[in-house]
Amino acid sequence: PKGFIKEWLRDSFMKVYNEVSENGRLTVPMQQFWYVMRPDFKETKERYGYKWSCNSSWDDKKPLTLKRDTFHKYVRNYEKEELGKRLIYSSERGFFIEPHSNRKVDLETESINRYDPDLEQINNLLFVEKSGFFKLIHEDAELTKKFDIGMINARGYNVIAGRDLIE
């Protein structure tokens, strides 16, 4: 049924989050939250009698499943639209190097939330998607020093924490 996963998440999010986080006392990583939410999804799906995805046809029945990527997307949308803040944290998927200090900040939700940059020091950013270029650009060629730029190394991902840092 169309919209079922989104509605289920909206109905179950805070209840499950409060159980897992002990009412916000503990940090909850996305992967852990997904594992904990799956049994609730299965129970709700069975209670309503849903078996097939809205993309199914009579000839091509597709089971209604909770895919990780879909779940992550809906969690992020729910946090942004309904809560206005992040509660579920993503693991590190790269890092940011500050200009001048060469301080390294992991690109993961918790680190970015704690990071308090001196905006006067950061005028330019270089976004490097491939981790193999970090040594070449930062250490060997020293481009970050020569051109006074901060560098985001995202390891092939366009990570949300990286976008949060830029914003």
Coordinates of N, CA and C in Angstrom, one line a residue, residues 47-149:
R47 N -0.2 -7.1 11.2 CA -1.4 -6.7 11.8 C -2.4 -6.2 10.8
Y48 N -1.9 -5.4 9.8 CA -2.8 -4.8 8.8 C -3.0 -5.8 7.6
G49 N -2.3 -6.9 7.6 CA -2.5 -7.9 6.5 C -1.8 -7.5 5.2
Y50 N -0.8 -6.7 5.3 CA -0.1 -6.3 4.1 C 1.0 -7.3 3.7
K51 N 1.0 -7.7 2.5 CA 2.0 -8.7 2.0 C 2.8 -8.1 0.8
W52 N 2.1 -7.3 0.0 CA 2.8 -6.9 -1.3 C 3.0 -5.4 -1.4
S53 N 4.1 -5.1 -2.1 CA 4.4 -3.7 -2.3 C 3.4 -3.1 -3.3
C54 N 3.3 -1.8 -3.2 CA 2.4 -1.1 -4.1 C 2.9 -1.1 -5.6
N55 N 4.1 -1.6 -5.7 CA 4.7 -1.8 -7.1 C 4.4 -3.1 -7.7
S56 N 3.7 -4.0 -7.0 CA 3.3 -5.3 -7.4 C 2.2 -5.3 -8.5
S57 N 2.2 -6.3 -9.3 CA 1.1 -6.6 -10.2 C 0.7 -8.0 -10.0
W58 N -0.4 -8.4 -10.7 CA -0.9 -9.8 -10.6 C 0.2 -10.8 -11.0
D59 N 0.9 -10.4 -12.0 CA 2.0 -11.3 -12.6 C 3.3 -11.2 -11.9
D60 N 3.5 -10.1 -11.2 CA 4.8 -9.8 -10.6 C 4.6 -9.3 -9.2
K61 N 4.4 -10.3 -8.3 CA 4.2 -9.9 -6.9 C 5.5 -9.6 -6.2
K62 N 5.6 -8.4 -5.6 CA 6.8 -8.0 -4.9 C 6.5 -7.8 -3.4
P63 N 7.1 -8.6 -2.5 CA 6.8 -8.5 -1.1 C 7.1 -7.1 -0.5
L64 N 6.3 -6.7 0.4 CA 6.5 -5.4 1.1 C 7.6 -5.6 2.1
T65 N 8.8 -5.0 1.9 CA 9.9 -5.1 2.7 C 10.4 -3.7 3.2
L66 N 11.2 -3.7 4.2 CA 11.8 -2.5 4.7 C 13.2 -2.4 4.3
K67 N 13.5 -1.7 3.2 CA 14.9 -1.6 2.7 C 15.6 -0.6 3.4
R68 N 16.9 -0.9 3.7 CA 17.7 0.0 4.5 C 17.8 1.5 3.9
D69 N 18.0 1.6 2.6 CA 18.1 2.9 2.0 C 16.8 3.7 2.1
T70 N 15.7 3.0 1.9 CA 14.4 3.7 2.0 C 14.2 4.1 3.4
F71 N 14.5 3.3 4.4 CA 14.4 3.6 5.8 C 15.2 4.8 6.2
H72 N 16.5 4.8 5.8 CA 17.3 5.9 6.1 C 16.8 7.2 5.5
K73 N 16.3 7.2 4.3 CA 15.7 8.4 3.7 C 14.5 8.9 4.4
Y74 N 13.6 8.0 4.8 CA 12.4 8.4 5.5 C 12.7 8.9 6.9
V75 N 13.7 8.3 7.6 CA 14.1 8.8 8.9 C 14.7 10.2 8.8
R76 N 15.5 10.5 7.8 CA 16.1 11.8 7.6 C 15.0 12.8 7.3
N77 N 14.0 12.4 6.5 CA 12.9 13.3 6.1 C 12.0 13.6 7.4
Y78 N 11.8 12.6 8.1 CA 10.9 12.7 9.3 C 11.6 13.7 10.3
E79 N 12.9 13.5 10.5 CA 13.7 14.3 11.5 C 13.6 15.8 11.0
K80 N 13.8 16.0 9.7 CA 13.9 17.3 9.2 C 12.5 18.0 9.2
E81 N 11.5 17.3 8.7 CA 10.2 17.9 8.5 C 9.3 17.9 9.8
E82 N 9.4 16.9 10.6 CA 8.6 16.8 11.8 C 9.3 17.2 13.1
L83 N 10.6 16.9 13.3 CA 11.3 17.2 14.5 C 12.2 18.5 14.4
G84 N 12.6 18.8 13.2 CA 13.5 20.0 13.0 C 14.9 19.7 13.6
K85 N 15.3 18.5 13.9 CA 16.6 18.2 14.4 C 16.9 16.7 14.2
R86 N 18.1 16.4 14.3 CA 18.6 15.0 14.2 C 18.6 14.3 15.5
L87 N 18.0 13.1 15.6 CA 18.1 12.3 16.8 C 18.9 11.0 16.5
I88 N 18.9 10.5 15.3 CA 19.6 9.3 14.9 C 20.9 9.7 14.2
Y89 N 22.0 9.1 14.6 CA 23.3 9.5 14.1 C 23.8 8.5 13.1
S90 N 24.5 9.1 12.1 CA 25.2 8.3 11.1 C 26.7 8.2 11.5
S91 N 27.2 7.1 11.0 CA 28.6 6.8 11.3 C 29.5 7.6 10.4
E92 N 30.8 7.7 10.8 CA 31.8 8.5 10.0 C 31.9 8.0 8.6
R93 N 31.9 8.9 7.6 CA 32.0 8.6 6.2 C 33.0 9.5 5.5
G94 N 34.0 10.0 6.3 CA 35.0 10.9 5.8 C 35.4 11.8 6.8
F95 N 36.0 12.9 6.4 CA 36.5 13.9 7.4 C 36.7 15.3 6.8
F96 N 36.9 16.3 7.6 CA 37.1 17.6 7.2 C 38.4 18.1 7.8
I97 N 39.3 18.7 7.0 CA 40.5 19.3 7.6 C 40.4 20.8 7.5
E98 N 40.6 21.4 8.7 CA 40.5 22.8 8.8 C 41.7 23.5 8.2
P99 N 41.6 24.6 7.6 CA 42.7 25.4 7.1 C 43.5 25.9 8.4
H100 N 44.7 26.2 8.3 CA 45.5 26.8 9.3 C 45.9 25.8 10.4
S101 N 44.9 25.2 11.1 CA 45.2 24.3 12.2 C 45.5 22.9 11.8
N102 N 44.9 22.5 10.6 CA 45.0 21.1 10.1 C 44.2 20.2 11.1
R103 N 43.3 20.7 11.9 CA 42.5 19.9 12.7 C 41.6 19.0 11.9
K104 N 41.5 17.8 12.3 CA 40.6 16.8 11.6 C 39.3 16.6 12.3
V105 N 38.2 16.7 11.6 CA 36.9 16.5 12.2 C 36.2 15.4 11.4
D106 N 35.8 14.4 12.0 CA 35.1 13.3 11.3 C 33.8 13.7 10.8
L107 N 33.4 13.3 9.6 CA 32.1 13.6 9.0 C 31.1 12.5 9.5
E108 N 30.7 12.8 10.7 CA 29.6 12.0 11.2 C 28.8 12.9 12.1
T109 N 27.5 12.6 12.3 CA 26.6 13.6 12.8 C 27.0 14.1 14.2
E110 N 27.4 13.3 15.1 CA 27.8 13.8 16.4 C 29.0 14.8 16.4
S111 N 30.0 14.4 15.6 CA 31.2 15.3 15.5 C 30.8 16.7 14.9
I112 N 30.0 16.6 13.9 CA 29.6 17.9 13.2 C 28.7 18.7 14.1
N113 N 27.9 18.1 14.9 CA 27.0 18.8 15.8 C 27.9 19.5 16.9
R114 N 29.0 18.9 17.3 CA 29.8 19.5 18.3 C 30.8 20.5 17.8
Y115 N 31.1 20.5 16.5 CA 32.1 21.3 15.9 C 31.7 22.8 15.9
D116 N 32.5 23.6 16.3 CA 32.3 25.0 16.4 C 33.4 25.8 15.6
P117 N 33.2 25.9 14.3 CA 34.3 26.5 13.5 C 34.4 28.0 13.7
D118 N 35.6 28.5 13.5 CA 35.9 29.9 13.4 C 35.7 30.3 12.0
L119 N 34.5 30.8 11.7 CA 34.2 31.1 10.3 C 35.1 32.1 9.6
E120 N 35.8 32.9 10.4 CA 36.7 33.9 9.9 C 37.9 33.2 9.2
Q121 N 38.2 32.0 9.7 CA 39.3 31.2 9.2 C 39.0 30.4 8.0
I122 N 37.7 30.2 7.7 CA 37.4 29.3 6.6 C 36.7 30.1 5.4
N123 N 37.5 30.3 4.4 CA 36.9 31.1 3.3 C 36.6 30.2 2.1
N124 N 37.3 29.1 2.0 CA 37.1 28.2 0.8 C 37.1 26.7 1.3
L125 N 36.4 25.9 0.5 CA 36.4 24.5 0.8 C 36.6 23.7 -0.5
L126 N 37.4 22.6 -0.3 CA 37.6 21.7 -1.4 C 37.0 20.4 -1.1
F127 N 36.0 20.0 -1.9 CA 35.3 18.7 -1.6 C 36.0 17.6 -2.5
V128 N 36.5 16.6 -1.8 CA 37.2 15.5 -2.5 C 36.4 14.3 -2.2
E129 N 35.9 13.7 -3.3 CA 35.1 12.5 -3.1 C 35.9 11.2 -2.9
K130 N 37.0 11.1 -3.5 CA 37.8 9.9 -3.5 C 38.9 10.0 -2.4
S131 N 38.9 9.0 -1.5 CA 39.9 9.1 -0.4 C 41.3 8.9 -0.8
G132 N 41.5 8.3 -1.9 CA 42.9 8.1 -2.4 C 43.6 9.4 -2.8
F133 N 42.9 10.5 -3.0 CA 43.5 11.7 -3.4 C 43.9 12.6 -2.1
F134 N 43.5 12.2 -1.0 CA 43.7 13.0 0.2 C 45.2 13.2 0.4
K135 N 46.0 12.1 0.4 CA 47.4 12.2 0.6 C 48.1 13.0 -0.4
L136 N 47.7 12.8 -1.7 CA 48.3 13.6 -2.8 C 48.0 15.1 -2.6
I137 N 46.8 15.5 -2.4 CA 46.4 16.9 -2.3 C 46.8 17.5 -1.0
H138 N 46.6 16.9 0.1 CA 46.8 17.5 1.4 C 48.3 17.4 1.9
E139 N 48.8 16.2 1.8 CA 50.1 15.9 2.3 C 51.3 16.2 1.3
D140 N 51.1 15.6 0.2 CA 52.2 15.7 -0.8 C 52.3 17.1 -1.5
A141 N 51.2 17.5 -2.0 CA 51.2 18.8 -2.7 C 50.9 20.0 -1.8
E142 N 50.4 19.7 -0.6 CA 50.1 20.7 0.4 C 49.2 21.9 -0.2
L143 N 48.2 21.5 -1.0 CA 47.3 22.5 -1.6 C 46.5 23.2 -0.6
T144 N 46.1 22.5 0.5 CA 45.3 23.2 1.6 C 46.1 24.3 2.2
K145 N 47.4 24.1 2.4 CA 48.2 25.2 3.0 C 48.4 26.3 2.0
K146 N 48.8 25.9 0.8 CA 49.2 26.9 -0.3 C 48.0 27.8 -0.6
F147 N 46.8 27.3 -0.7 CA 45.7 28.1 -1.1 C 44.7 28.4 0.1
D148 N 45.1 28.0 1.3 CA 44.3 28.4 2.5 C 42.9 27.9 2.4
I149 N 42.7 26.6 2.2 CA 41.4 26.0 2.0 C 41.2 24.9 3.0

